CSV table of C-alpha atoms in Angstrom, one decimal:
chain,number,residue,atom,x,y,z
A,1125,UNK,CA,105.5,108.9,115.8
A,1126,UNK,CA,104.4,109.8,112.3
A,1127,UNK,CA,101.3,108.4,110.7
A,1128,UNK,CA,99.8,108.5,107.2
A,1129,UNK,CA,96.2,107.6,106.5
A,1130,UNK,CA,94.7,106.9,103.1
A,1131,UNK,CA,91.1,106.2,103.6
A,1132,UNK,CA,90.2,105.2,100.0
A,1133,UNK,CA,91.3,101.6,99.2
A,1134,UNK,CA,90.0,101.9,95.7
A,1135,UNK,CA,88.8,104.7,93.4
A,1136,UNK,CA,87.2,104.8,90.0
A,1137,UNK,CA,87.3,107.7,87.6
A,1138,UNK,CA,86.2,108.3,84.0
A,1139,UNK,CA,88.9,109.0,81.5
A,1140,UNK,CA,89.5,112.8,81.1
A,1141,UNK,CA,87.9,113.6,84.4
A,1142,UNK,CA,89.8,114.9,87.5
A,1143,UNK,CA,90.2,112.8,90.6
A,1144,UNK,CA,91.3,113.5,94.2
A,1145,UNK,CA,93.1,110.9,96.3
A,1146,UNK,CA,92.9,111.6,100.0
A,1147,UNK,CA,95.8,111.7,102.4
A,1148,UNK,CA,95.9,112.8,106.0
A,1149,UNK,CA,99.0,112.8,108.2
A,1150,UNK,CA,100.0,113.2,111.8
A,1151,UNK,CA,103.2,114.5,113.2
A,1152,UNK,CA,104.3,116.9,115.9
A,1153,UNK,CA,107.4,117.9,114.0
A,1154,UNK,CA,107.0,121.4,112.4
A,1155,UNK,CA,109.4,120.6,109.5
A,1156,UNK,CA,108.4,117.7,107.2
A,1157,UNK,CA,108.0,116.7,103.6
A,1158,UNK,CA,105.1,115.0,101.9
A,1159,UNK,CA,105.5,112.8,98.9
A,1160,UNK,CA,103.2,111.0,96.4
A,1161,UNK,CA,104.3,107.9,94.5
A,1162,UNK,CA,102.7,105.9,91.8
A,1163,UNK,CA,103.1,102.1,91.5
A,1164,UNK,CA,101.7,100.6,88.2
A,1165,UNK,CA,101.0,96.9,87.9
A,1166,UNK,CA,104.6,96.4,86.8
A,1167,UNK,CA,105.7,97.2,90.3
A,1168,UNK,CA,108.1,100.0,90.1
A,1169,UNK,CA,107.6,103.0,92.4
A,1170,UNK,CA,107.5,106.4,90.6
A,1171,UNK,CA,107.9,109.7,92.4
A,1172,UNK,CA,105.2,112.2,91.4
A,1173,UNK,CA,105.2,115.3,93.6
A,1174,UNK,CA,106.7,116.8,96.8
A,1175,UNK,CA,105.4,119.4,99.2
A,1176,UNK,CA,107.4,120.9,102.1
A,1177,UNK,CA,105.7,121.9,105.3
A,1178,UNK,CA,106.9,125.5,104.9
A,1179,UNK,CA,106.0,125.8,101.3
A,1180,UNK,CA,103.6,128.7,100.8
A,1181,UNK,CA,102.1,127.4,97.5
A,1182,UNK,CA,100.6,124.1,96.6
A,1183,UNK,CA,103.0,121.9,94.6
A,1184,UNK,CA,102.2,121.2,90.9
A,1185,UNK,CA,103.8,118.9,88.4
A,1186,UNK,CA,102.1,118.7,85.1
A,1187,UNK,CA,98.7,117.0,85.6
A,1188,UNK,CA,99.5,116.4,89.3
A,1189,UNK,CA,98.8,118.9,92.0
A,1190,UNK,CA,98.9,118.6,95.8
A,1191,UNK,CA,96.1,120.2,97.7
A,1192,UNK,CA,98.0,121.0,101.0
A,1193,UNK,CA,95.9,122.1,103.9
A,1194,UNK,CA,98.3,122.3,106.8
A,1195,UNK,CA,95.8,123.1,109.5
A,1196,UNK,CA,93.7,120.1,108.6
A,1197,UNK,CA,96.9,118.0,108.1
A,1198,UNK,CA,95.8,116.9,104.7
A,1199,UNK,CA,97.8,116.5,101.5
A,1200,UNK,CA,95.5,115.3,98.8
A,1201,UNK,CA,96.7,114.4,95.3
A,1202,UNK,CA,94.7,115.8,92.4
A,1203,UNK,CA,95.1,114.3,89.0
A,1204,UNK,CA,93.5,116.3,86.2
A,1205,UNK,CA,92.4,114.9,82.9
A,1206,UNK,CA,92.8,111.3,83.9
A,1207,UNK,CA,94.3,108.9,81.4
A,1208,UNK,CA,94.1,105.1,81.1
A,1209,UNK,CA,97.8,105.0,82.1
A,1210,UNK,CA,97.0,106.6,85.4
A,1211,UNK,CA,95.5,103.3,86.6
A,1212,UNK,CA,97.8,102.3,89.4
A,1213,UNK,CA,98.3,102.2,93.2
A,1214,UNK,CA,99.1,105.6,94.7
A,1215,UNK,CA,101.0,106.0,97.9
A,1216,UNK,CA,101.2,109.1,100.1
A,1217,UNK,CA,104.4,109.3,102.3
A,1218,UNK,CA,105.8,111.7,104.9
A,1219,UNK,CA,109.3,112.3,106.2
A,1220,UNK,CA,110.4,114.6,109.0
A,1221,UNK,CA,113.4,116.8,108.7
A,1222,UNK,CA,116.3,114.7,110.0
A,1223,UNK,CA,119.2,113.8,107.8
A,1224,UNK,CA,118.6,110.1,107.9
A,1225,UNK,CA,114.9,110.5,108.3
A,1226,UNK,CA,112.8,107.5,107.4
A,1227,UNK,CA,109.7,107.9,105.4
A,1228,UNK,CA,106.3,106.7,106.6
A,1229,UNK,CA,103.9,105.4,103.9
A,1230,UNK,CA,100.2,105.1,103.8
A,1231,UNK,CA,98.4,101.9,102.8
A,1232,UNK,CA,97.8,103.1,99.3
A,1233,UNK,CA,94.8,103.8,97.0
A,1234,UNK,CA,94.2,101.8,93.9
A,1235,UNK,CA,92.9,104.1,91.1
A,1236,UNK,CA,91.1,102.6,88.1
A,1237,UNK,CA,90.5,104.9,85.1
A,1238,UNK,CA,87.5,103.8,83.0
A,1239,UNK,CA,87.5,104.4,79.2
B,600,UNK,CA,119.3,108.7,85.4
B,601,UNK,CA,119.5,107.2,88.9
B,602,UNK,CA,119.4,103.5,88.8
B,603,UNK,CA,118.7,101.2,91.7
B,604,UNK,CA,119.0,97.5,90.8
B,605,UNK,CA,118.0,94.4,92.8
B,606,UNK,CA,119.6,91.1,92.3
B,607,UNK,CA,116.4,89.1,91.5
B,608,UNK,CA,112.9,89.9,90.4
B,609,UNK,CA,111.6,86.6,91.7
B,610,UNK,CA,113.0,84.2,94.3
B,611,UNK,CA,111.7,81.0,95.8
B,612,UNK,CA,113.3,79.6,98.9
B,613,UNK,CA,112.6,76.9,101.4
B,614,UNK,CA,111.8,77.5,105.1
B,615,UNK,CA,115.0,77.7,107.1
B,616,UNK,CA,117.2,78.8,104.3
B,617,UNK,CA,119.5,81.8,104.6
B,618,UNK,CA,118.4,84.4,101.9
B,619,UNK,CA,120.4,87.3,100.6
B,620,UNK,CA,118.7,90.2,98.7
B,621,UNK,CA,121.1,92.6,97.1
B,622,UNK,CA,120.6,96.2,96.2
B,623,UNK,CA,122.9,98.4,94.2
B,624,UNK,CA,122.6,102.1,93.4
B,625,UNK,CA,124.8,104.1,91.0
B,626,UNK,CA,124.2,107.7,92.2
B,627,UNK,CA,126.4,107.8,95.2
B,628,UNK,CA,123.5,108.2,97.6
B,629,UNK,CA,124.2,108.2,101.3
B,630,UNK,CA,120.9,106.8,102.4
B,631,UNK,CA,119.5,103.4,101.5
B,632,UNK,CA,116.4,101.6,102.6
B,633,UNK,CA,114.7,98.2,102.6
B,634,UNK,CA,111.0,97.9,102.7
B,635,UNK,CA,108.5,95.1,102.4
B,636,UNK,CA,105.2,95.5,100.7
B,637,UNK,CA,102.1,93.5,101.5
B,638,UNK,CA,98.6,94.0,100.2
B,639,UNK,CA,96.7,96.4,102.4
B,640,UNK,CA,99.7,97.2,104.5
B,641,UNK,CA,101.5,99.7,102.3
B,642,UNK,CA,105.3,99.8,102.6
B,643,UNK,CA,106.9,99.0,105.9
B,644,UNK,CA,110.5,99.9,106.6
B,645,UNK,CA,112.7,97.0,107.6
B,646,UNK,CA,116.1,98.7,107.9
B,647,UNK,CA,117.9,101.7,106.6
B,648,UNK,CA,121.4,103.0,106.4
B,649,UNK,CA,122.7,106.5,106.2
B,650,UNK,CA,126.4,105.7,105.7
B,651,UNK,CA,128.7,102.8,105.1
B,652,UNK,CA,128.7,100.3,107.9
B,653,UNK,CA,125.9,102.3,109.6
B,654,UNK,CA,122.4,100.8,110.0
B,655,UNK,CA,119.2,101.6,111.8
B,656,UNK,CA,116.2,99.4,112.6
B,657,UNK,CA,113.0,100.3,110.9
B,658,UNK,CA,109.5,99.4,112.0
B,659,UNK,CA,109.7,95.6,111.4
B,660,UNK,CA,113.4,94.5,111.8
B,661,UNK,CA,112.6,91.1,113.4
B,662,UNK,CA,113.9,88.2,111.4
B,663,UNK,CA,116.1,90.4,109.2
B,664,UNK,CA,119.6,91.8,109.2
B,665,UNK,CA,121.5,94.1,106.8
B,666,UNK,CA,125.0,94.8,105.6
B,667,UNK,CA,126.5,97.9,104.0
B,668,UNK,CA,130.2,97.4,103.3
B,669,UNK,CA,130.2,99.7,100.3
B,670,UNK,CA,128.3,102.9,99.7
B,671,UNK,CA,126.6,101.6,96.6
B,672,UNK,CA,125.5,98.2,98.0
B,673,UNK,CA,122.9,97.4,100.7
B,674,UNK,CA,122.1,93.8,101.4
B,675,UNK,CA,119.1,92.4,103.2
B,676,UNK,CA,119.6,89.0,104.9
B,677,UNK,CA,116.9,86.6,106.1
B,678,UNK,CA,118.9,84.5,108.5
B,679,UNK,CA,116.3,81.6,108.5
B,680,UNK,CA,113.5,82.2,106.1
B,681,UNK,CA,110.0,81.6,107.2
B,682,UNK,CA,106.7,81.5,105.3
B,683,UNK,CA,105.5,84.8,106.9
B,684,UNK,CA,108.4,86.5,105.1
B,685,UNK,CA,106.8,85.8,101.7
B,686,UNK,CA,106.5,89.3,100.4
B,687,UNK,CA,107.6,91.9,97.9
B,688,UNK,CA,110.9,93.5,98.9
B,689,UNK,CA,111.7,97.0,97.7
B,690,UNK,CA,115.1,98.7,98.0
B,691,UNK,CA,115.4,102.5,97.8
B,692,UNK,CA,118.1,105.2,97.9
B,693,UNK,CA,118.2,108.9,98.2
B,694,UNK,CA,120.5,111.8,99.1
B,695,UNK,CA,120.3,113.3,102.6
B,696,UNK,CA,117.9,116.2,103.0
B,697,UNK,CA,114.2,116.6,103.4
B,698,UNK,CA,113.2,117.5,99.8
B,699,UNK,CA,114.7,114.5,98.0
B,700,UNK,CA,112.5,111.7,96.8
B,701,UNK,CA,113.5,108.1,97.1
B,702,UNK,CA,114.5,106.1,94.1
B,703,UNK,CA,113.2,102.6,94.1
B,704,UNK,CA,114.5,99.4,92.6
B,705,UNK,CA,112.2,97.1,90.7
B,706,UNK,CA,111.5,94.9,93.7
B,707,UNK,CA,112.1,91.2,94.5
B,708,UNK,CA,109.1,89.0,95.0
B,709,UNK,CA,110.2,86.4,97.5
B,710,UNK,CA,108.2,83.2,98.1
B,711,UNK,CA,109.2,81.0,101.1
B,712,UNK,CA,107.7,77.5,100.9
C-alpha cells in the first residue's frame, strides 16, 4: 500500500523568502509519480509540479521546485520568493504506474505568507 | 482548457435522503475520480472509474455508489445520507498514464442534517 506523510500541518513564511514543504512517501513499486497541488481558500485544486521516479533531475516549474531524494523517499516542495497569493493548503500525492492507478494524498500543509 | 464541473457548490440534505452528485468533464478523459475532503484527513478516494460502466472501489466506498453511463459524466450516489457524510466532495479526471495530473472540479460542500 502507498502512503504519503506531510508532517507540517501549518507553516509560516515571510513574503519574498523561500519555504520548503515536506513530503515523504512509501511504496514498494519502482515506478511512480509524485505530484504537488495547491488549494487556495476558494477550494479549487491546482496542479503545481510533477516528478517521475525515474527522472534524473529535480522538477522545476517557475518558482516551484521539487527536491526529490529517492533514497530517503522524500519529495519536498520548495517555493522561492514567496508571495501573499501563495497562502493556501498544499497537498503532496503519489501514484504508482498502473493505467487506472489511483492517487494517494497526504493530509496537507497550510502555508501562510506574512507581509 | 480542461473543465470539470460539478452540479452544485453547496447542498443541504436531510438524513435518509438519496443524494446525487454529478460531475462532468469536457476533455474526453478515461479516468474519473470521487474524493471526499475532511479537515486533517486530506483527500480520500471514494470510487474511481477508468472506462464507461467500469468502476473500482477506493479507500472509503461504504455508504456510496457510483454510475458512469457516459464517458464525460461520473455520478456519486449517497443511497441514504447520514450526518457523517457531511463533507466536501471533489471530482477529478485525467487521461491514463503516470505523468498526467488530475483536473479537479470546484467541489460540492454537502451538509446532511
